Amino acid sequence: MNREKSFNIMRTAVAMLAAILVAFVIIILISDKPVQSILIFLLQPFSSGRYVGNIVETAIPLIFSGLSMAVLFQTSLFNLGGEGLYFMAGIAGSIAAIWLRLPVFIFPLVCLLVAAGVGILVMLVPGILRAKFNANEVVTSLMMNNICYGVGCYILNNMMRDPAVSTLVSYKYRKAAMLPVIVKGTRVHAGILIAVFCAVLVYLFMYKTKWGLQVRATGANAKFAKYSGMNVTKVIIMVHVIAGAVAGCGGIVECLGLHKRFEWTALPGYGFDGAMIAMLANNNPLGVIGAAAFVAYLRVGADLVNRFADVPTEMISILQTLIILLISAEKFLHKYRQRWIEKDVKIGEVQNEGVH
């Protein structure tokens, strides 16, 4: 492992530690029993199988969202369309889960494919605009979020709404379409296996194929990649296809794994979470799994300390914002990075002198 990677890992670890320390400060300032509240926040998530299951089930959609953003970040693209994409893919996959009649062993797969297809179509809009017309993907993807939400709500209200229920929800999914629970006593479903499988596939694509090399080269320097003969336009579109398919799968996995019908009446928030997860993982697809688990642990801990103590769950928003600020700040620990690089250069010079 080179010093650059070591520094990135160290900086991420420091950011995580800083977030936890800030949580301690918040608890000390507002809790009547700070020591008890801190112990609940740190240890309660691991005190029972049900709470550990909560961490895993919370991490599942974060893994998909983080993978989607990690692929885009590797290409130096900041597309925030995952927010609306999750909603629209959930709608499309839910339509399949409600009205199709298929055998149990292929029904969830068909729903996944439908959601992934819709995810690709949604993500291709800002992708093609960026690749062909150099449109800013941040602006176009944010606009797509509003479009997806509006179209999705219209479909839900006029085509899928269950009139027997007072709230705005869809008809129930067919049982054959639901993802099975794989750990008894929890709500951990087969979606975790799909998420890990996707992370492995994305890792192999990014680091073991020529297309992954082109993606990383384009992200490092698009002009140089184009000069080297790479089709940058094709790479940008390909990346959006992959990101859209992964995020689309995440949207329907969350629906079929934890719900019996489509219940979202607002954007679920996972799209923006993906940016934080990807930053924590340093855009490494396998690292996304650990980053998602860490954020899920923080969220479960914040929920438990809210239920069993006197600390509001809004604390988690502060921690997440702090993590993003520290990870994205180039000057954070910049002096240590320079020292590490200088030390590495000196070691190389000494080794070269020894050879001569």
JSON list of N, CA and C in Angstrom, two decimals, residues 44 51 88-89 101 135 161 167 171 212-213 221 229 249 254 290 297 300 314 330 356:
[
{"chain": "A", "resi": 44, "resn": "GLN", "atom": "N", "xyz": [-25.18, 0.05, 22.76]},
{"chain": "A", "resi": 44, "resn": "GLN", "atom": "CA", "xyz": [-26.53, -0.52, 22.62]},
{"chain": "A", "resi": 44, "resn": "GLN", "atom": "C", "xyz": [-26.78, -1.14, 21.24]},
{"chain": "A", "resi": 51, "resn": "TYR", "atom": "N", "xyz": [-30.90, -5.46, 17.24]},
{"chain": "A", "resi": 51, "resn": "TYR", "atom": "CA", "xyz": [-30.27, -4.17, 16.96]},
{"chain": "A", "resi": 51, "resn": "TYR", "atom": "C", "xyz": [-29.18, -4.30, 15.90]},
{"chain": "A", "resi": 88, "resn": "MET", "atom": "N", "xyz": [-38.35, 6.72, -8.41]},
{"chain": "A", "resi": 88, "resn": "MET", "atom": "CA", "xyz": [-38.93, 6.27, -9.67]},
{"chain": "A", "resi": 88, "resn": "MET", "atom": "C", "xyz": [-38.70, 4.77, -9.89]},
{"chain": "A", "resi": 89, "resn": "ALA", "atom": "N", "xyz": [-37.52, 4.28, -9.54]},
{"chain": "A", "resi": 89, "resn": "ALA", "atom": "CA", "xyz": [-37.24, 2.84, -9.68]},
{"chain": "A", "resi": 89, "resn": "ALA", "atom": "C", "xyz": [-38.12, 2.03, -8.74]},
{"chain": "A", "resi": 101, "resn": "ARG", "atom": "N", "xyz": [-47.62, -11.88, -12.53]},
{"chain": "A", "resi": 101, "resn": "ARG", "atom": "CA", "xyz": [-47.79, -13.20, -11.88]},
{"chain": "A", "resi": 101, "resn": "ARG", "atom": "C", "xyz": [-46.66, -14.10, -12.37]},
{"chain": "A", "resi": 135, "resn": "ALA", "atom": "N", "xyz": [-23.43, 19.74, -20.49]},
{"chain": "A", "resi": 135, "resn": "ALA", "atom": "CA", "xyz": [-24.32, 20.34, -19.50]},
{"chain": "A", "resi": 135, "resn": "ALA", "atom": "C", "xyz": [-23.87, 19.93, -18.10]},
{"chain": "A", "resi": 161, "resn": "ARG", "atom": "N", "xyz": [-52.71, 3.51, -6.23]},
{"chain": "A", "resi": 161, "resn": "ARG", "atom": "CA", "xyz": [-53.23, 3.78, -4.90]},
{"chain": "A", "resi": 161, "resn": "ARG", "atom": "C", "xyz": [-54.29, 2.76, -4.49]},
{"chain": "A", "resi": 167, "resn": "THR", "atom": "N", "xyz": [-54.33, 6.28, 3.83]},
{"chain": "A", "resi": 167, "resn": "THR", "atom": "CA", "xyz": [-53.10, 6.99, 3.47]},
{"chain": "A", "resi": 167, "resn": "THR", "atom": "C", "xyz": [-52.72, 6.70, 2.02]},
{"chain": "A", "resi": 171, "resn": "TYR", "atom": "N", "xyz": [-51.27, -0.69, -3.79]},
{"chain": "A", "resi": 171, "resn": "TYR", "atom": "CA", "xyz": [-51.78, -2.02, -3.48]},
{"chain": "A", "resi": 171, "resn": "TYR", "atom": "C", "xyz": [-50.63, -2.88, -2.94]},
{"chain": "A", "resi": 212, "resn": "GLY", "atom": "N", "xyz": [-12.97, -0.30, -16.81]},
{"chain": "A", "resi": 212, "resn": "GLY", "atom": "CA", "xyz": [-12.74, 0.36, -15.52]},
{"chain": "A", "resi": 212, "resn": "GLY", "atom": "C", "xyz": [-11.51, 1.26, -15.56]},
{"chain": "A", "resi": 213, "resn": "LEU", "atom": "N", "xyz": [-10.48, 0.81, -16.26]},
{"chain": "A", "resi": 213, "resn": "LEU", "atom": "CA", "xyz": [-9.28, 1.64, -16.42]},
{"chain": "A", "resi": 213, "resn": "LEU", "atom": "C", "xyz": [-9.61, 2.93, -17.16]},
{"chain": "A", "resi": 221, "resn": "ASN", "atom": "N", "xyz": [-7.97, 12.61, -15.66]},
{"chain": "A", "resi": 221, "resn": "ASN", "atom": "CA", "xyz": [-7.68, 13.71, -16.61]},
{"chain": "A", "resi": 221, "resn": "ASN", "atom": "C", "xyz": [-8.40, 13.38, -17.92]},
{"chain": "A", "resi": 229, "resn": "GLY", "atom": "N", "xyz": [-6.68, 8.36, -26.95]},
{"chain": "A", "resi": 229, "resn": "GLY", "atom": "CA", "xyz": [-7.50, 7.55, -27.83]},
{"chain": "A", "resi": 229, "resn": "GLY", "atom": "C", "xyz": [-8.76, 6.99, -27.20]},
{"chain": "A", "resi": 249, "resn": "CYS", "atom": "N", "xyz": [-31.65, -0.77, -8.65]},
{"chain": "A", "resi": 249, "resn": "CYS", "atom": "CA", "xyz": [-31.77, -2.00, -7.85]},
{"chain": "A", "resi": 249, "resn": "CYS", "atom": "C", "xyz": [-31.96, -1.66, -6.38]},
{"chain": "A", "resi": 254, "resn": "GLU", "atom": "N", "xyz": [-35.09, -2.02, -1.39]},
{"chain": "A", "resi": 254, "resn": "GLU", "atom": "CA", "xyz": [-35.60, -1.44, -0.15]},
{"chain": "A", "resi": 254, "resn": "GLU", "atom": "C", "xyz": [-37.11, -1.66, -0.03]},
{"chain": "A", "resi": 290, "resn": "GLY", "atom": "N", "xyz": [-18.23, -1.19, 4.18]},
{"chain": "A", "resi": 290, "resn": "GLY", "atom": "CA", "xyz": [-17.85, -0.78, 5.52]},
{"chain": "A", "resi": 290, "resn": "GLY", "atom": "C", "xyz": [-18.33, 0.62, 5.86]},
{"chain": "A", "resi": 297, "resn": "TYR", "atom": "N", "xyz": [-24.57, 2.22, 11.71]},
{"chain": "A", "resi": 297, "resn": "TYR", "atom": "CA", "xyz": [-24.32, 2.10, 13.16]},
{"chain": "A", "resi": 297, "resn": "TYR", "atom": "C", "xyz": [-24.59, 3.43, 13.87]},
{"chain": "A", "resi": 300, "resn": "VAL", "atom": "N", "xyz": [-28.44, 3.97, 13.99]},
{"chain": "A", "resi": 300, "resn": "VAL", "atom": "CA", "xyz": [-29.11, 3.11, 14.98]},
{"chain": "A", "resi": 300, "resn": "VAL", "atom": "C", "xyz": [-28.77, 3.58, 16.39]},
{"chain": "A", "resi": 314, "resn": "GLU", "atom": "N", "xyz": [-31.86, 14.26, 15.82]},
{"chain": "A", "resi": 314, "resn": "GLU", "atom": "CA", "xyz": [-31.28, 15.25, 14.90]},
{"chain": "A", "resi": 314, "resn": "GLU", "atom": "C", "xyz": [-29.76, 15.32, 15.02]},
{"chain": "A", "resi": 330, "resn": "GLU", "atom": "N", "xyz": [-10.02, 19.57, 1.21]},
{"chain": "A", "resi": 330, "resn": "GLU", "atom": "CA", "xyz": [-8.69, 19.17, 0.74]},
{"chain": "A", "resi": 330, "resn": "GLU", "atom": "C", "xyz": [-7.59, 19.56, 1.73]},
{"chain": "A", "resi": 356, "resn": "HIS", "atom": "N", "xyz": [23.01, 2.61, -6.92]},
{"chain": "A", "resi": 356, "resn": "HIS", "atom": "CA", "xyz": [24.15, 3.10, -7.68]},
{"chain": "A", "resi": 356, "resn": "HIS", "atom": "C", "xyz": [25.46, 2.93, -6.94]}
]
